[in-house]
Amino acid sequence: MSTPPKLVVLSERIYRKLLLLYPPAHRRDYGGMMAQLFRDQCRDADREGRSAGLIKLWLRVLPDLGKTSLQEQIAAIERKQIMKNITAINNPTTWLIIGIALGILSVPLIQSPGGMVLAVASALAILARAVADLFRPSIQWKRILLATVVVMVLYGFLMPAWAKHGTAGDGSQVLKLTLLVCLLANLAVALVKSLQFLIERRKV
Amino acid sequence: MHAKLNDPRQMLPLTPAVFHILLALASEDRHGYAVMRHVTATTDGQTKMGPGTLYGTIKRLLAARMIEESDERPDPELDDERRRYYRLTSFGRRVLEAEVGRYSRTLKAARASGITRKFA
C-alpha cells in the first residue's frame, strides 16, 4: 500500500481532533468508523482532484460535522435528563416525600373534594414507594423498614385527622380502602425484604 | 416502540438519509463506506453523505431496529476487519417497501397531472 499524501494525513488528523465536538458516548461507538470513512473519502477526493478535491470535501464535511455534532449533543443532554427523571421516579425517598407532603396538605382541605383527592394521591404515592422498594436489593432492608415505620407513624397522625374532618359516604369509604391497601403494601414489602435478607444471608 | 414495530407506516415519511441507507442495504449487507458509495452512485452524485450524517442515521436505525449489525463478511480476504457491516431487518424492509409504495402513489399522481412528462 502506498503512503497517503501529506494533505490526506493532515486532513485526517484535523478531522480526528474535530470529532471531540461529539458527545463522548457517540465518539466511543462511532468515532473510529467516522474517522475511517473520512480517510476513505479523503483518498477518493485526492485521487479525483488532488488539493481541489480535498478542499471540496472539507467544504461538504464541515457543515455536516457542525450540524450532526450539535444534534448529537442535544440528544445526549435529552438522554441525560430522561435518565435523571427515571432515577427520580424510581427513588422510593422521592415517593415518600411526595406522599408525606400530599398527606399534610390534604388535612385542612379534607372536607372538600380536593382534599379527598390529595389524600388518595398521598396514599398512592406511598404505594409507589413500596413498589420502588420491592425492586431494591434486600441488603437495604433496614432502610426499607425504617421508611415503613415513618409511613406508619405519619399515617397514625393523619388518619384520625382525616376521620375527624372527613365527610361520610362513598368518598370516605374509597379513601379508607385506598389507605388500607397502600399501608398494607408498605408493610408487606418491608417484611418481604427483611425475610429475603435473612434467607440470602443463610445461604451465604 | 412496539406500536412502531408493528406498523411500518408509523415511521413514514422517511428522511432522505434514512431512505437511501435502507435502499443501499436492501440488496446486500454493506459497511458504512460502501453505503456511502452506493448512495452517491444511485443519486448520480447529487447526494453525498458526510460521516456525521451517515453514522448518526445508522445509530438511529439500529435503535429503531430497522437495521442490525451483520457478522457475515462478503470476502474476509479482501476486507478490513475493523469495518462493521449492516443489514436490513424484516421490519426495516417493510418500512422501505411502505415508503417506496408511498413514492409510487405520489409519482402516479404527478404523472396524472402531467408534471412528469418531460422526465418520461
mmCIF file of N, CA and C in Angstrom, chain A residues 20-95:
data_model
loop_
_atom_site.group_PDB
_atom_site.id
_atom_site.type_symbol
_atom_site.label_atom_id
_atom_site.label_comp_id
_atom_site.label_asym_id
_atom_site.label_seq_id
_atom_site.Cartn_x
_atom_site.Cartn_y
_atom_site.Cartn_z
ATOM 1 N N LEU A 20 -13.943 15.616 18.605
ATOM 2 C CA LEU A 20 -14.153 15.977 20.018
ATOM 3 C C LEU A 20 -15.429 16.797 20.214
ATOM 4 N N LEU A 21 -15.965 17.315 19.118
ATOM 5 C CA LEU A 21 -17.214 18.084 19.210
ATOM 6 C C LEU A 21 -18.414 17.177 19.531
ATOM 7 N N TYR A 22 -18.269 15.881 19.270
ATOM 8 C CA TYR A 22 -19.377 14.942 19.532
ATOM 9 C C TYR A 22 -19.353 14.511 21.000
ATOM 10 N N PRO A 23 -20.494 14.070 21.540
ATOM 11 C CA PRO A 23 -20.509 13.585 22.926
ATOM 12 C C PRO A 23 -19.609 12.344 23.068
ATOM 13 N N PRO A 24 -19.027 12.138 24.251
ATOM 14 C CA PRO A 24 -18.090 11.014 24.435
ATOM 15 C C PRO A 24 -18.672 9.653 24.028
ATOM 16 N N ALA A 25 -19.945 9.408 24.370
ATOM 17 C CA ALA A 25 -20.534 8.096 24.055
ATOM 18 C C ALA A 25 -20.606 7.875 22.547
ATOM 19 N N HIS A 26 -20.970 8.915 21.808
ATOM 20 C CA HIS A 26 -21.061 8.806 20.348
ATOM 21 C C HIS A 26 -19.666 8.591 19.757
ATOM 22 N N ARG A 27 -18.688 9.304 20.326
ATOM 23 C CA ARG A 27 -17.299 9.169 19.862
ATOM 24 C C ARG A 27 -16.797 7.753 20.092
ATOM 25 N N ARG A 28 -17.134 7.217 21.268
ATOM 26 C CA ARG A 28 -16.680 5.870 21.614
ATOM 27 C C ARG A 28 -17.277 4.838 20.639
ATOM 28 N N ASP A 29 -18.566 4.984 20.337
ATOM 29 C CA ASP A 29 -19.242 3.997 19.485
ATOM 30 C C ASP A 29 -18.947 4.180 17.999
ATOM 31 N N TYR A 30 -18.844 5.424 17.561
ATOM 32 C CA TYR A 30 -18.763 5.659 16.107
ATOM 33 C C TYR A 30 -17.547 6.473 15.651
ATOM 34 N N GLY A 31 -16.796 7.039 16.610
ATOM 35 C CA GLY A 31 -15.674 7.908 16.246
ATOM 36 C C GLY A 31 -14.675 7.230 15.329
ATOM 37 N N GLY A 32 -14.294 6.001 15.663
ATOM 38 C CA GLY A 32 -13.314 5.265 14.861
ATOM 39 C C GLY A 32 -13.810 5.057 13.436
ATOM 40 N N MET A 33 -15.074 4.680 13.316
ATOM 41 C CA MET A 33 -15.645 4.403 11.985
ATOM 42 C C MET A 33 -15.810 5.688 11.181
ATOM 43 N N MET A 34 -16.163 6.766 11.886
ATOM 44 C CA MET A 34 -16.306 8.058 11.183
ATOM 45 C C MET A 34 -14.952 8.509 10.641
ATOM 46 N N ALA A 35 -13.908 8.348 11.463
ATOM 47 C CA ALA A 35 -12.563 8.739 11.018
ATOM 48 C C ALA A 35 -12.123 7.880 9.841
ATOM 49 N N GLN A 36 -12.460 6.586 9.914
ATOM 50 C CA GLN A 36 -12.088 5.667 8.825
ATOM 51 C C GLN A 36 -12.818 6.052 7.528
ATOM 52 N N LEU A 37 -14.088 6.377 7.662
ATOM 53 C CA LEU A 37 -14.871 6.779 6.488
ATOM 54 C C LEU A 37 -14.325 8.083 5.904
ATOM 55 N N PHE A 38 -13.954 9.008 6.791
ATOM 56 C CA PHE A 38 -13.400 10.267 6.305
ATOM 57 C C PHE A 38 -12.081 10.024 5.576
ATOM 58 N N ARG A 39 -11.276 9.112 6.104
ATOM 59 C CA ARG A 39 -9.994 8.792 5.448
ATOM 60 C C ARG A 39 -10.259 8.253 4.030
ATOM 61 N N ASP A 40 -11.249 7.351 3.936
ATOM 62 C CA ASP A 40 -11.602 6.802 2.611
ATOM 63 C C ASP A 40 -12.058 7.912 1.672
ATOM 64 N N GLN A 41 -12.858 8.824 2.214
ATOM 65 C CA GLN A 41 -13.348 9.942 1.388
ATOM 66 C C GLN A 41 -12.189 10.835 0.950
ATOM 67 N N CYS A 42 -11.232 11.048 1.860
ATOM 68 C CA CYS A 42 -10.054 11.873 1.539
ATOM 69 C C CYS A 42 -9.268 11.249 0.388
ATOM 70 N N ARG A 43 -9.093 9.940 0.457
ATOM 71 C CA ARG A 43 -8.324 9.257 -0.600
ATOM 72 C C ARG A 43 -9.037 9.359 -1.942
ATOM 73 N N ASP A 44 -10.362 9.192 -1.909
ATOM 74 C CA ASP A 44 -11.152 9.338 -3.149
ATOM 75 C C ASP A 44 -11.005 10.746 -3.701
ATOM 76 N N ALA A 45 -11.148 11.735 -2.787
ATOM 77 C CA ALA A 45 -11.093 13.146 -3.209
ATOM 78 C C ALA A 45 -9.723 13.482 -3.768
ATOM 79 N N ASP A 46 -8.678 12.954 -3.141
ATOM 80 C CA ASP A 46 -7.308 13.225 -3.591
ATOM 81 C C ASP A 46 -7.060 12.597 -4.968
ATOM 82 N N ARG A 47 -7.601 11.392 -5.142
ATOM 83 C CA ARG A 47 -7.435 10.695 -6.432
ATOM 84 C C ARG A 47 -8.152 11.456 -7.547
ATOM 85 N N GLU A 48 -9.325 11.969 -7.200
ATOM 86 C CA GLU A 48 -10.140 12.631 -8.228
ATOM 87 C C GLU A 48 -9.693 14.053 -8.535
ATOM 88 N N GLY A 49 -9.281 14.787 -7.497
ATOM 89 C CA GLY A 49 -8.991 16.212 -7.776
ATOM 90 C C GLY A 49 -7.863 16.803 -6.985
ATOM 91 N N ARG A 50 -6.995 15.948 -6.418
ATOM 92 C CA ARG A 50 -5.863 16.458 -5.620
ATOM 93 C C ARG A 50 -6.319 17.463 -4.550
ATOM 94 N N SER A 51 -5.598 18.587 -4.459
ATOM 95 C CA SER A 51 -5.909 19.563 -3.387
ATOM 96 C C SER A 51 -7.322 20.122 -3.537
ATOM 97 N N ALA A 52 -7.722 20.395 -4.791
ATOM 98 C CA ALA A 52 -9.064 20.951 -5.019
ATOM 99 C C ALA A 52 -10.133 19.968 -4.542
ATOM 100 N N GLY A 53 -9.896 18.690 -4.785
ATOM 101 C CA GLY A 53 -10.835 17.646 -4.345
ATOM 102 C C GLY A 53 -10.958 17.620 -2.830
ATOM 103 N N LEU A 54 -9.806 17.777 -2.178
ATOM 104 C CA LEU A 54 -9.817 17.774 -0.706
ATOM 105 C C LEU A 54 -10.530 19.005 -0.148
ATOM 106 N N ILE A 55 -10.311 20.142 -0.813
ATOM 107 C CA ILE A 55 -10.989 21.374 -0.356
ATOM 108 C C ILE A 55 -12.502 21.201 -0.490
ATOM 109 N N LYS A 56 -12.925 20.632 -1.637
ATOM 110 C CA LYS A 56 -14.365 20.400 -1.858
ATOM 111 C C LYS A 56 -14.921 19.481 -0.772
ATOM 112 N N LEU A 57 -14.143 18.449 -0.452
ATOM 113 C CA LEU A 57 -14.585 17.501 0.581
ATOM 114 C C LEU A 57 -14.752 18.215 1.924
ATOM 115 N N TRP A 58 -13.773 19.036 2.285
ATOM 116 C CA TRP A 58 -13.860 19.777 3.548
ATOM 117 C C TRP A 58 -15.071 20.703 3.572
ATOM 118 N N LEU A 59 -15.335 21.339 2.428
ATOM 119 C CA LEU A 59 -16.483 22.248 2.362
ATOM 120 C C LEU A 59 -17.796 21.501 2.577
ATOM 121 N N ARG A 60 -17.800 20.216 2.219
ATOM 122 C CA ARG A 60 -19.005 19.397 2.405
ATOM 123 C C ARG A 60 -19.065 18.831 3.826
ATOM 124 N N VAL A 61 -17.883 18.447 4.326
ATOM 125 C CA VAL A 61 -17.837 17.753 5.611
ATOM 126 C C VAL A 61 -18.014 18.704 6.798
ATOM 127 N N LEU A 62 -17.486 19.920 6.691
ATOM 128 C CA LEU A 62 -17.565 20.839 7.842
ATOM 129 C C LEU A 62 -18.998 21.172 8.267
ATOM 130 N N PRO A 63 -19.900 21.541 7.306
ATOM 131 C CA PRO A 63 -21.287 21.785 7.749
ATOM 132 C C PRO A 63 -21.932 20.520 8.318
ATOM 133 N N ASP A 64 -21.607 19.370 7.713
ATOM 134 C CA ASP A 64 -22.146 18.093 8.201
ATOM 135 C C ASP A 64 -21.690 17.854 9.643
ATOM 136 N N LEU A 65 -20.421 18.131 9.886
ATOM 137 C CA LEU A 65 -19.869 17.922 11.216
ATOM 138 C C LEU A 65 -20.507 18.872 12.238
ATOM 139 N N GLY A 66 -20.659 20.144 11.836
ATOM 140 C CA GLY A 66 -21.265 21.126 12.741
ATOM 141 C C GLY A 66 -22.688 20.754 13.094
ATOM 142 N N LYS A 67 -23.467 20.396 12.059
ATOM 143 C CA LYS A 67 -24.886 20.093 12.266
ATOM 144 C C LYS A 67 -25.070 18.810 13.098
ATOM 145 N N THR A 68 -24.354 17.760 12.710
ATOM 146 C CA THR A 68 -24.591 16.478 13.392
ATOM 147 C C THR A 68 -24.006 16.464 14.807
ATOM 148 N N SER A 69 -22.894 17.191 15.019
ATOM 149 C CA SER A 69 -22.340 17.208 16.392
ATOM 150 C C SER A 69 -23.316 17.934 17.322
ATOM 151 N N LEU A 70 -23.948 18.981 16.805
ATOM 152 C CA LEU A 70 -24.936 19.719 17.605
ATOM 153 C C LEU A 70 -26.139 18.814 17.910
ATOM 154 N N GLN A 71 -26.602 18.090 16.870
ATOM 155 C CA GLN A 71 -27.741 17.167 17.066
ATOM 156 C C GLN A 71 -27.412 16.124 18.133
ATOM 157 N N GLU A 72 -26.205 15.557 18.041
ATOM 158 C CA GLU A 72 -25.823 14.505 18.998
ATOM 159 C C GLU A 72 -25.671 15.078 20.407
ATOM 160 N N GLN A 73 -25.156 16.303 20.503
ATOM 161 C CA GLN A 73 -25.017 16.927 21.831
ATOM 162 C C GLN A 73 -26.394 17.149 22.450
ATOM 163 N N ILE A 74 -27.343 17.636 21.640
ATOM 164 C CA ILE A 74 -28.706 17.867 22.147
ATOM 165 C C ILE A 74 -29.334 16.539 22.576
ATOM 166 N N ALA A 75 -29.167 15.508 21.733
ATOM 167 C CA ALA A 75 -29.731 14.184 22.057
ATOM 168 C C ALA A 75 -29.121 13.653 23.347
ATOM 169 N N ALA A 76 -27.812 13.881 23.543
ATOM 170 C CA ALA A 76 -27.138 13.390 24.758
ATOM 171 C C ALA A 76 -27.679 14.102 25.992
ATOM 172 N N ILE A 77 -27.927 15.413 25.866
ATOM 173 C CA ILE A 77 -28.475 16.174 27.006
ATOM 174 C C ILE A 77 -29.878 15.660 27.334
ATOM 175 N N GLU A 78 -30.682 15.420 26.287
ATOM 176 C CA GLU A 78 -32.050 14.916 26.498
ATOM 177 C C GLU A 78 -32.029 13.549 27.180
ATOM 178 N N ARG A 79 -31.111 12.688 26.706
ATOM 179 C CA ARG A 79 -30.999 11.341 27.292
ATOM 180 C C ARG A 79 -30.641 11.435 28.775
ATOM 181 N N LYS A 80 -29.683 12.346 29.068
ATOM 182 C CA LYS A 80 -29.233 12.523 30.456
ATOM 183 C C LYS A 80 -30.404 12.976 31.324
ATOM 184 N N GLN A 81 -31.210 13.908 30.781
ATOM 185 C CA GLN A 81 -32.345 14.440 31.520
ATOM 186 C C GLN A 81 -33.375 13.343 31.776
ATOM 187 N N ILE A 82 -33.621 12.515 30.743
ATOM 188 C CA ILE A 82 -34.597 11.424 30.880
ATOM 189 C C ILE A 82 -34.119 10.435 31.945
ATOM 190 N N MET A 83 -32.809 10.111 31.899
ATOM 191 C CA MET A 83 -32.264 9.163 32.878
ATOM 192 C C MET A 83 -32.405 9.724 34.298
ATOM 193 N N LYS A 84 -32.173 11.050 34.407
ATOM 194 C CA LYS A 84 -32.287 11.711 35.710
ATOM 195 C C LYS A 84 -33.724 11.575 36.224
ATOM 196 N N ASN A 85 -34.692 11.827 35.301
ATOM 197 C CA ASN A 85 -36.105 11.744 35.680
ATOM 198 C C ASN A 85 -36.488 10.327 36.077
ATOM 199 N N ILE A 86 -35.976 9.340 35.300
ATOM 200 C CA ILE A 86 -36.301 7.939 35.608
ATOM 201 C C ILE A 86 -35.747 7.574 36.985
ATOM 202 N N THR A 87 -34.514 8.032 37.266
ATOM 203 C CA THR A 87 -33.903 7.748 38.565
ATOM 204 C C THR A 87 -34.745 8.354 39.679
ATOM 205 N N ALA A 88 -35.218 9.593 39.450
ATOM 206 C CA ALA A 88 -36.036 10.251 40.478
ATOM 207 C C ALA A 88 -37.345 9.503 40.683
ATOM 208 N N ILE A 89 -37.954 9.039 39.575
ATOM 209 C CA ILE A 89 -39.230 8.316 39.669
ATOM 210 C C ILE A 89 -39.030 6.992 40.409
ATOM 211 N N ASN A 90 -37.870 6.353 40.176
ATOM 212 C CA ASN A 90 -37.610 5.062 40.817
ATOM 213 C C ASN A 90 -37.168 5.188 42.266
ATOM 214 N N ASN A 91 -36.920 6.425 42.692
ATOM 215 C CA ASN A 91 -36.374 6.611 44.029
ATOM 216 C C ASN A 91 -37.493 6.570 45.078
ATOM 217 N N PRO A 92 -37.470 5.585 46.001
ATOM 218 C CA PRO A 92 -38.542 5.481 46.999
ATOM 219 C C PRO A 92 -38.626 6.714 47.893
ATOM 220 N N THR A 93 -37.456 7.341 48.159
ATOM 221 C CA THR A 93 -37.464 8.528 49.027
ATOM 222 C C THR A 93 -38.275 9.654 48.390
ATOM 223 N N THR A 94 -38.164 9.791 47.047
ATOM 224 C CA THR A 94 -38.942 10.820 46.345
ATOM 225 C C THR A 94 -40.427 10.587 46.581
ATOM 226 N N TRP A 95 -40.846 9.315 46.434
ATOM 227 C CA TRP A 95 -42.266 8.975 46.626
ATOM 228 C C TRP A 95 -42.699 9.203 48.072
#
